[in-house]
XYZ file of C-alpha atoms in Angstrom:
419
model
C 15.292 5.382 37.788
C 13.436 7.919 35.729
C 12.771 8.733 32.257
C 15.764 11.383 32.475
C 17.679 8.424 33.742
C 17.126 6.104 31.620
C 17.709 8.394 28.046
C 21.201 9.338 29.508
C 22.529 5.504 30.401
C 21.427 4.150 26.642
C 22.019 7.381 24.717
C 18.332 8.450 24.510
C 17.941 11.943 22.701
C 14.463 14.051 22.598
C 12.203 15.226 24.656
C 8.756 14.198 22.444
C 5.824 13.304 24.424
C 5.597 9.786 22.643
C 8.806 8.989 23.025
C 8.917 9.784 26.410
C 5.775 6.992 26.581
C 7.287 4.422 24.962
C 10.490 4.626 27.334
C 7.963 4.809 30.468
C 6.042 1.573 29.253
C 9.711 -0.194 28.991
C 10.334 0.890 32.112
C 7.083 -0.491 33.220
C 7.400 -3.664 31.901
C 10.732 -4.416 31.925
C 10.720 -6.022 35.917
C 8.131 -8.683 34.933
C 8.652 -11.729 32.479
C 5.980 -10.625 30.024
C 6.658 -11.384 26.952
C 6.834 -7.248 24.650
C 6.533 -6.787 21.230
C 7.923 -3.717 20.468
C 6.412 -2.107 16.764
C 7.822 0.287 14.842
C 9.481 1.850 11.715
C 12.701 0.671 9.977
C 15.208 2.896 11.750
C 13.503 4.211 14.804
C 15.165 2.536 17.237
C 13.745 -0.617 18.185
C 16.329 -2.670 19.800
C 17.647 0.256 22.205
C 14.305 -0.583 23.599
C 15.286 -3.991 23.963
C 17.984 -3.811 25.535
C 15.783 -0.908 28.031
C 13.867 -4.050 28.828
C 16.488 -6.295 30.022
C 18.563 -3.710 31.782
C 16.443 -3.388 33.828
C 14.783 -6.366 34.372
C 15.636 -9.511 37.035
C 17.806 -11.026 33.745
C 20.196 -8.006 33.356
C 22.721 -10.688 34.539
C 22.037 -13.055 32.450
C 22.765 -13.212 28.354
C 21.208 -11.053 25.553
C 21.105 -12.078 22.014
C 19.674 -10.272 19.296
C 18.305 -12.096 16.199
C 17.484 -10.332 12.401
C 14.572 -13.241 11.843
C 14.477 -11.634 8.586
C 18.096 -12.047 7.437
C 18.141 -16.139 8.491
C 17.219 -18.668 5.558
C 13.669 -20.417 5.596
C 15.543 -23.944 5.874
C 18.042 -23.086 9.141
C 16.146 -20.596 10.767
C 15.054 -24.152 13.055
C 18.430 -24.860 13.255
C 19.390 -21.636 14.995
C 17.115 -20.922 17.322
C 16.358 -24.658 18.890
C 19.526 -26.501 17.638
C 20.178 -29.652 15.234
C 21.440 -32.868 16.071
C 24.169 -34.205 14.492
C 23.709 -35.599 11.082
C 19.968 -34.794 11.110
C 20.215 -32.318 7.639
C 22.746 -32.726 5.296
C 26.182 -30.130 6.457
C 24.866 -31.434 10.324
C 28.673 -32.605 11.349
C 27.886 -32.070 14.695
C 25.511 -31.203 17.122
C 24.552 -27.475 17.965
C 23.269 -25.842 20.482
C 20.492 -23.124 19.384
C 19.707 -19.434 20.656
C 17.052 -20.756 23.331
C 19.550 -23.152 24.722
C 22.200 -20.635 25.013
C 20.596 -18.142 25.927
C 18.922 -19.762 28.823
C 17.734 -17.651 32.166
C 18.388 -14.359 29.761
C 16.605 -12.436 27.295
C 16.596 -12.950 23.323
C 15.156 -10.462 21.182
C 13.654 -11.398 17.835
C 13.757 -8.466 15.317
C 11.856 -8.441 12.387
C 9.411 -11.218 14.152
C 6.906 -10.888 11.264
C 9.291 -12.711 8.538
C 9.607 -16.298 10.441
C 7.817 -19.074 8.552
C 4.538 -20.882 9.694
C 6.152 -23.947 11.199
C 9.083 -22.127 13.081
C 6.065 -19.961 14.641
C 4.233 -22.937 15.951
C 7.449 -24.217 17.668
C 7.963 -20.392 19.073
C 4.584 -20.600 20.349
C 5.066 -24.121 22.317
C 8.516 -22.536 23.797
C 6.365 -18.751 24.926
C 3.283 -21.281 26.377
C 5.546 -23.862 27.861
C 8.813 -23.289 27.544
C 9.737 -26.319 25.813
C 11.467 -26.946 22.400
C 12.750 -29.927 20.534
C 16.068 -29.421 18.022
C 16.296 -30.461 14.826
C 16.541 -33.763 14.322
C 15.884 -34.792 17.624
C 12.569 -36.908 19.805
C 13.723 -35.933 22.800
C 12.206 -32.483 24.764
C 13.850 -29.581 26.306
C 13.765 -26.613 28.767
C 14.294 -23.423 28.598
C 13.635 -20.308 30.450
C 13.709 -17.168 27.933
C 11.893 -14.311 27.889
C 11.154 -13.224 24.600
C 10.566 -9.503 23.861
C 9.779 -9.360 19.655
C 10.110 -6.976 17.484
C 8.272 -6.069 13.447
C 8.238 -2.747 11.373
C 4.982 -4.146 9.679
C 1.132 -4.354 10.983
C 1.298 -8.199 12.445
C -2.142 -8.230 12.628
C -2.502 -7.405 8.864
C -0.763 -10.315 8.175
C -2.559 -12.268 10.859
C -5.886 -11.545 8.652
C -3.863 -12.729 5.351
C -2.991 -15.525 6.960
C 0.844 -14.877 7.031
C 0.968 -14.873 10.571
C -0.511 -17.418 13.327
C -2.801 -15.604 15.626
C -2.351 -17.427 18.740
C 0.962 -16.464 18.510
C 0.451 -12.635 17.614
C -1.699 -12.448 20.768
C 1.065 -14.129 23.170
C 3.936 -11.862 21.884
C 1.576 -8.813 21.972
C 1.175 -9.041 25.776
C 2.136 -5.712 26.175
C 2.092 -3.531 23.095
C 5.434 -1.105 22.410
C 5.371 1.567 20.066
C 7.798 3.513 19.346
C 7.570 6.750 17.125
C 8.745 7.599 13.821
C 10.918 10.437 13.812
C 8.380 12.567 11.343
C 5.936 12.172 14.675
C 9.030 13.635 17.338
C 10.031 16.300 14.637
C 10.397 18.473 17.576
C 13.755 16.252 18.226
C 14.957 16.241 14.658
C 17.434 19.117 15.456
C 18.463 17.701 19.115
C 19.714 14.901 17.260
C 21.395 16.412 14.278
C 23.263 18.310 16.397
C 24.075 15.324 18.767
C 25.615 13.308 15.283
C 27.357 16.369 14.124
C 29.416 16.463 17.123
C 30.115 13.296 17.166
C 31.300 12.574 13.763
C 33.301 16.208 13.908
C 35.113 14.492 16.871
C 35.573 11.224 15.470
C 36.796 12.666 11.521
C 38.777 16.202 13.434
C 36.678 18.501 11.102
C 34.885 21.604 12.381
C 31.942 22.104 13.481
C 28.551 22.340 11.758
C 25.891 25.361 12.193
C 22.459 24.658 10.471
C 20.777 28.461 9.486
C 16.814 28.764 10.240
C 15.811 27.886 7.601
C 17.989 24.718 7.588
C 16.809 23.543 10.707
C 12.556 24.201 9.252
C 13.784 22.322 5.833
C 14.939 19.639 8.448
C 12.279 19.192 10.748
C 9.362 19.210 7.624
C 11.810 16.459 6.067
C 9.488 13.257 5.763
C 12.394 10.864 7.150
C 11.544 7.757 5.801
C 14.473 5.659 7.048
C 14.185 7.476 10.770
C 16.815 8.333 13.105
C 19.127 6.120 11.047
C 18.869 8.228 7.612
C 19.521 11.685 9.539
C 22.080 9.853 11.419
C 24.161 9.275 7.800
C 23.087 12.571 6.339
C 25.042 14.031 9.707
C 27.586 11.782 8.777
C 27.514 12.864 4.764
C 27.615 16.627 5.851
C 30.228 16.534 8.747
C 33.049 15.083 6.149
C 32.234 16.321 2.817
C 30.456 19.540 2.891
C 33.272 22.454 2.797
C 30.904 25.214 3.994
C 30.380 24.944 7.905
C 27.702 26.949 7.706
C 24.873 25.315 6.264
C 21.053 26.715 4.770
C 18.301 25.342 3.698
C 19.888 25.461 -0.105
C 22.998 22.795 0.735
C 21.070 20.772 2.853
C 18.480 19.929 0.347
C 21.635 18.115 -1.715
C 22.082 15.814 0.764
C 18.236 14.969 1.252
C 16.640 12.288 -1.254
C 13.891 14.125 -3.358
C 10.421 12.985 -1.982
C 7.815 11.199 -4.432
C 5.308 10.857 -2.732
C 1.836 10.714 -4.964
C -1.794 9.514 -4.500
C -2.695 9.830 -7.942
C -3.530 5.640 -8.823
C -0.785 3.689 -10.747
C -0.394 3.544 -14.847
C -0.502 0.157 -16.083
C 1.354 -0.555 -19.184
C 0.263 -2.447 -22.078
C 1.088 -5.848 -22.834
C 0.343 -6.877 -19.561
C -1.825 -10.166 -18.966
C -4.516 -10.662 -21.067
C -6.828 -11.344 -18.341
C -6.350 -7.855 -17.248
C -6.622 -6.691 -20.511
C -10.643 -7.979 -21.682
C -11.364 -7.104 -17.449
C -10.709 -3.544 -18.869
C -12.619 -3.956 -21.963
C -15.075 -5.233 -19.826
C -15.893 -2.785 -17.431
C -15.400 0.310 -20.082
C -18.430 -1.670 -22.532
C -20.166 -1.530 -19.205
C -19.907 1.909 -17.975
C -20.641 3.381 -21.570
C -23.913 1.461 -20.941
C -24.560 2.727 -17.892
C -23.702 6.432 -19.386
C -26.080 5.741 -21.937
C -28.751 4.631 -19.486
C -28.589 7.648 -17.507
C -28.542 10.022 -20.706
C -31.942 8.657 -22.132
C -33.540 8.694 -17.991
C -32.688 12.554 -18.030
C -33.937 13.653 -21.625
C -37.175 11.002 -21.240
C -37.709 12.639 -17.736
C -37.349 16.177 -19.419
C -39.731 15.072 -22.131
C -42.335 14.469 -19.908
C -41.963 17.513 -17.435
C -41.361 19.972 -20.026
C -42.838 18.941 -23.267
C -41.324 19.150 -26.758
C -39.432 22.639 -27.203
C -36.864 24.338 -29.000
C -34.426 24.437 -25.939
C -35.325 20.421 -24.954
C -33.412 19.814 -28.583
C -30.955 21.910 -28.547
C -29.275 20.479 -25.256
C -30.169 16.629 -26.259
C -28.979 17.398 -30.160
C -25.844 14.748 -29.597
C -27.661 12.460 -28.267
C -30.963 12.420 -30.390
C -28.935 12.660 -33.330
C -26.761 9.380 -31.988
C -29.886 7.594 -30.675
C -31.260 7.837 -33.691
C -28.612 6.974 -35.636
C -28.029 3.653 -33.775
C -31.885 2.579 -33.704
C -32.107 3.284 -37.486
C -28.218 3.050 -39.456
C -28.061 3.273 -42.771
C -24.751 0.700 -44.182
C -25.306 3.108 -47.460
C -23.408 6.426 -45.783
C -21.129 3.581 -43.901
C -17.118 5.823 -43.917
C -19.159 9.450 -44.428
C -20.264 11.887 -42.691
C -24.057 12.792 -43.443
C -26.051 14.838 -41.594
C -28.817 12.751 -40.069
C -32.656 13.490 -40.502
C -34.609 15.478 -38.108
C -36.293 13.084 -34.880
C -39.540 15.115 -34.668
C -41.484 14.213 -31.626
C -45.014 15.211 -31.275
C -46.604 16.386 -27.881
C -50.456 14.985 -28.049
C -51.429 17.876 -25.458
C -49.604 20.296 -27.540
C -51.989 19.170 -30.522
C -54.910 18.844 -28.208
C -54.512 22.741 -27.830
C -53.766 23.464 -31.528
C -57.770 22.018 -32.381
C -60.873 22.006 -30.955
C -62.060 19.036 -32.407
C -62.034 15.547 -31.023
C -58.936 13.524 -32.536
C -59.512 10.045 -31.624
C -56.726 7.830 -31.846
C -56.471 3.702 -31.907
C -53.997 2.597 -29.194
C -52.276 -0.764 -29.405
C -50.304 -2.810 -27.466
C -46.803 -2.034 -28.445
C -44.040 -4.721 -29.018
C -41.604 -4.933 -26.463
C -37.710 -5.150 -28.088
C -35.846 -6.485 -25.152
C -32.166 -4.138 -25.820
C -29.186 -7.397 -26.226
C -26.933 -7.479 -22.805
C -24.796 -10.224 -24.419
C -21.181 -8.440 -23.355
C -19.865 -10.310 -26.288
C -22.324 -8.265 -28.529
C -21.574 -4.933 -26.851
C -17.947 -5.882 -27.445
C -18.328 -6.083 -30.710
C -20.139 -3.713 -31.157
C -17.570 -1.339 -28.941
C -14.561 -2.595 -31.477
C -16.719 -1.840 -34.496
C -17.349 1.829 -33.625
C -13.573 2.610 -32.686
C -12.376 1.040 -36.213
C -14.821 3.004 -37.752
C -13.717 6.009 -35.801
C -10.529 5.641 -36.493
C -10.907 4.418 -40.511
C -10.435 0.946 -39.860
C -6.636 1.879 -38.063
C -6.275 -0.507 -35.437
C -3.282 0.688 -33.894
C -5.672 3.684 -32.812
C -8.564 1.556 -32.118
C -6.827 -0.139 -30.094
C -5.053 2.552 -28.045
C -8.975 4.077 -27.569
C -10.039 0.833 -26.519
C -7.470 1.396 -24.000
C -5.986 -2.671 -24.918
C -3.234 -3.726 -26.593
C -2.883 -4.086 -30.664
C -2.508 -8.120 -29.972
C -5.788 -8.071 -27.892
C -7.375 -6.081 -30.508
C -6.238 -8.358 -33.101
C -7.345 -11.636 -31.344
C -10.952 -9.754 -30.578
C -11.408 -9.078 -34.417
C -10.472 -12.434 -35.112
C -12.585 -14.658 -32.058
C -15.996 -11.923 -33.212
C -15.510 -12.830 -37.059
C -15.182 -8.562 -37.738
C -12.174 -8.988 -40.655
């Protein structure tokens, strides 16, 4: 049987290179008892693939049972796959036979893999290594002979690194890795299989006929298709019994696609979040106005020394000479005004060398080193000082320049003694 083949006996439609892949891997596969674990988006078509595998494997005779791992509570999910003796959980009336039991010499496929809980995945690991299991309940051991093919629409092997997923047992199910493509990587099939719904739900509803227009069919293959060949599959369904024109362009069909929001720009977090959050951000912002201050006083000392003292060297520092030397010598007397602050001169010795001819001897001594405070608690302070002053002692504003809430701001000025 080839690929042909096999897309026309389970209803296969598309003709993408990856798709036509996954299906020969299936096909590969399907004859032996490896155990598959087939990985894909929500809506792509995962368990057709499953049943591929059994179809045409030596257990096409045998029973096939398809389990949503993800839709079974934590506390019975034991209880349905290996069984429960009778009175072994409260609601245990009588004993039950579980999905390996029954399902013995067939296949069972486990969707949505990913979502079992640690201790149901050790006791799927003993039945994949040995095949035995034990029910609920119960001491005594049992056999089984299932061939497992698994499926997830997450990256196992993320979780595997979180810890949310054993990693013995991600490397027995992933034997033989299936993917299976999202329908935004086929989009050359996106119309084949419009087309295909469309007739079907015309037959199914007796309405007429659908024609997509040009630009239709572009609008529909550039679609993102998040939920796969199951969202185009209800948006067929949507147009074929409620839209009135049969023809259809790009304009009507873009009322029956979900608006895309798709953005990279990072996430806005409100205020009045936690307030661990909230002095982290303080934090880091007291920090990187250090470091922009750092940088600042490198660059004009750096100039200083390759250029000497100029007109033009002043005029592009101004701000910052002006603010240096307002913070190295304040004055609490002009404290809520604006006064212009006295001229830094700086003198050039070479520049004075050049002015005279005569010798000016000068007495050098060692100079006191000031060690600058890193204390954050200091440069907090002193960060919440500056924006109350900025903002006349509002702290409503402060607070919002900060970039914390009023209640942090509040607690700050209280815990630094700044009322």
């Amino acid at each position: 049987m080839d690929i042909q083949d096999i897309k026309n006996r389970f209803g296969i439609i598309g003709n993408s290179p990856l798709l036509n892949r996954a299906i020969d891997v299936a096909k590969q596969v399907a004859p032996t008892d490896i155990s598959v674990l087939i990985q894909g988006e929500s809506g792509s078509g995962k368990e057709v693939f499953s049943h591929i595998i059994h179809q045409l494997s030596t257990r096409k005779h045998g029973s096939f049972i398809a389990v949503n791992c993800g839709a079974i509570p934590e506390g019975t999910i034991d209880s349905e796959l290996f069984g429960h003796e009778k009175g072994s959980f409260t609601g245990a009336h009588e004993a039950r036979k579980g999905y390996f039991e029954v399902v013995d010499g067939g296949t069972i496929f486990l969707d949505e893999v990913g979502e079992l809980p640690l201790g149901t995945q050790a006791r799927l690991l003993r039945v994949l290594e040995t095949g035995e299991y034990i029910r609920v309940g119960s001491s005594k051991v049992q056999k089984t002979n299932v061939r497992v093919v698994a499926a997830t629409n997450v990256d196992v092997y993320e979780a595997v690194k979180k810890g949310k997923f054993r990693e013995d047992l991600y490397y027995r199910l992933n034997t033989v890795p299936l993917k299976i493509p999202s329908l935004r990587e086929r989009k050359e099939d996106v119309n084949l299989l419009f087309r295909k719904f469309i007739v079907d739900f015309s037959d199914k509803y007796r309405t007429p006929g659908i024609q997509l227009t040009p630009d239709a069919q572009e609008l529909l293959m550039n679609y993102n298709w998040p939920g796969n060949v199951r969202q185009l599959k209800n948006i067929a369904e949507q147009i074929a019994v409620l839209e009135r024109e049969r023809v259809v362009n790009a304009s009507i069909l873009s009322k029956y696609l979900p608006v895309e929001q798709v953005s990279s720009l990072p996430a806005l977090v409100k205020e009045g979040g936690k307030e661990d959050f909230s002095e982290r951000d303080l934090l880091y912002k007291v920090l990187f106005d250090m470091k922009k201050d750092m940088v600042d006083l490198k660059k004009l000392v750096v100039e200083l020394l390759q250029n000497g003292v100029n007109s033009g060297t002043f005029e592009q520092n101004s701000p910052y000479i002006n603010q240096l030397y307002n913070e190295v010598t304040p004055s609490p007397a002009y404290i809520g005004e604006e006064v212009k602050p006295p001229t830094l001169t700086i003198h050039n010795p070479n520049q004075v060398a050049k002015a005279s001819n005569d010798y000016m001897p000068y007495e050098t001594q060692d100079a006191e080193e000031v060690e600058e405070s890193l204390s954050l608690v200091d440069k907090e302070s002193d960060l919440i000082k500056k924006a109350l002053k900025k903002h006349k002692g509002k702290r409503k504003a402060a607070a919002r320049e900060l970039g914390i809430s009023e209640r942090t701001l509040y607690r700050k000025i209280k815990d630094l003694n700044l009322d």
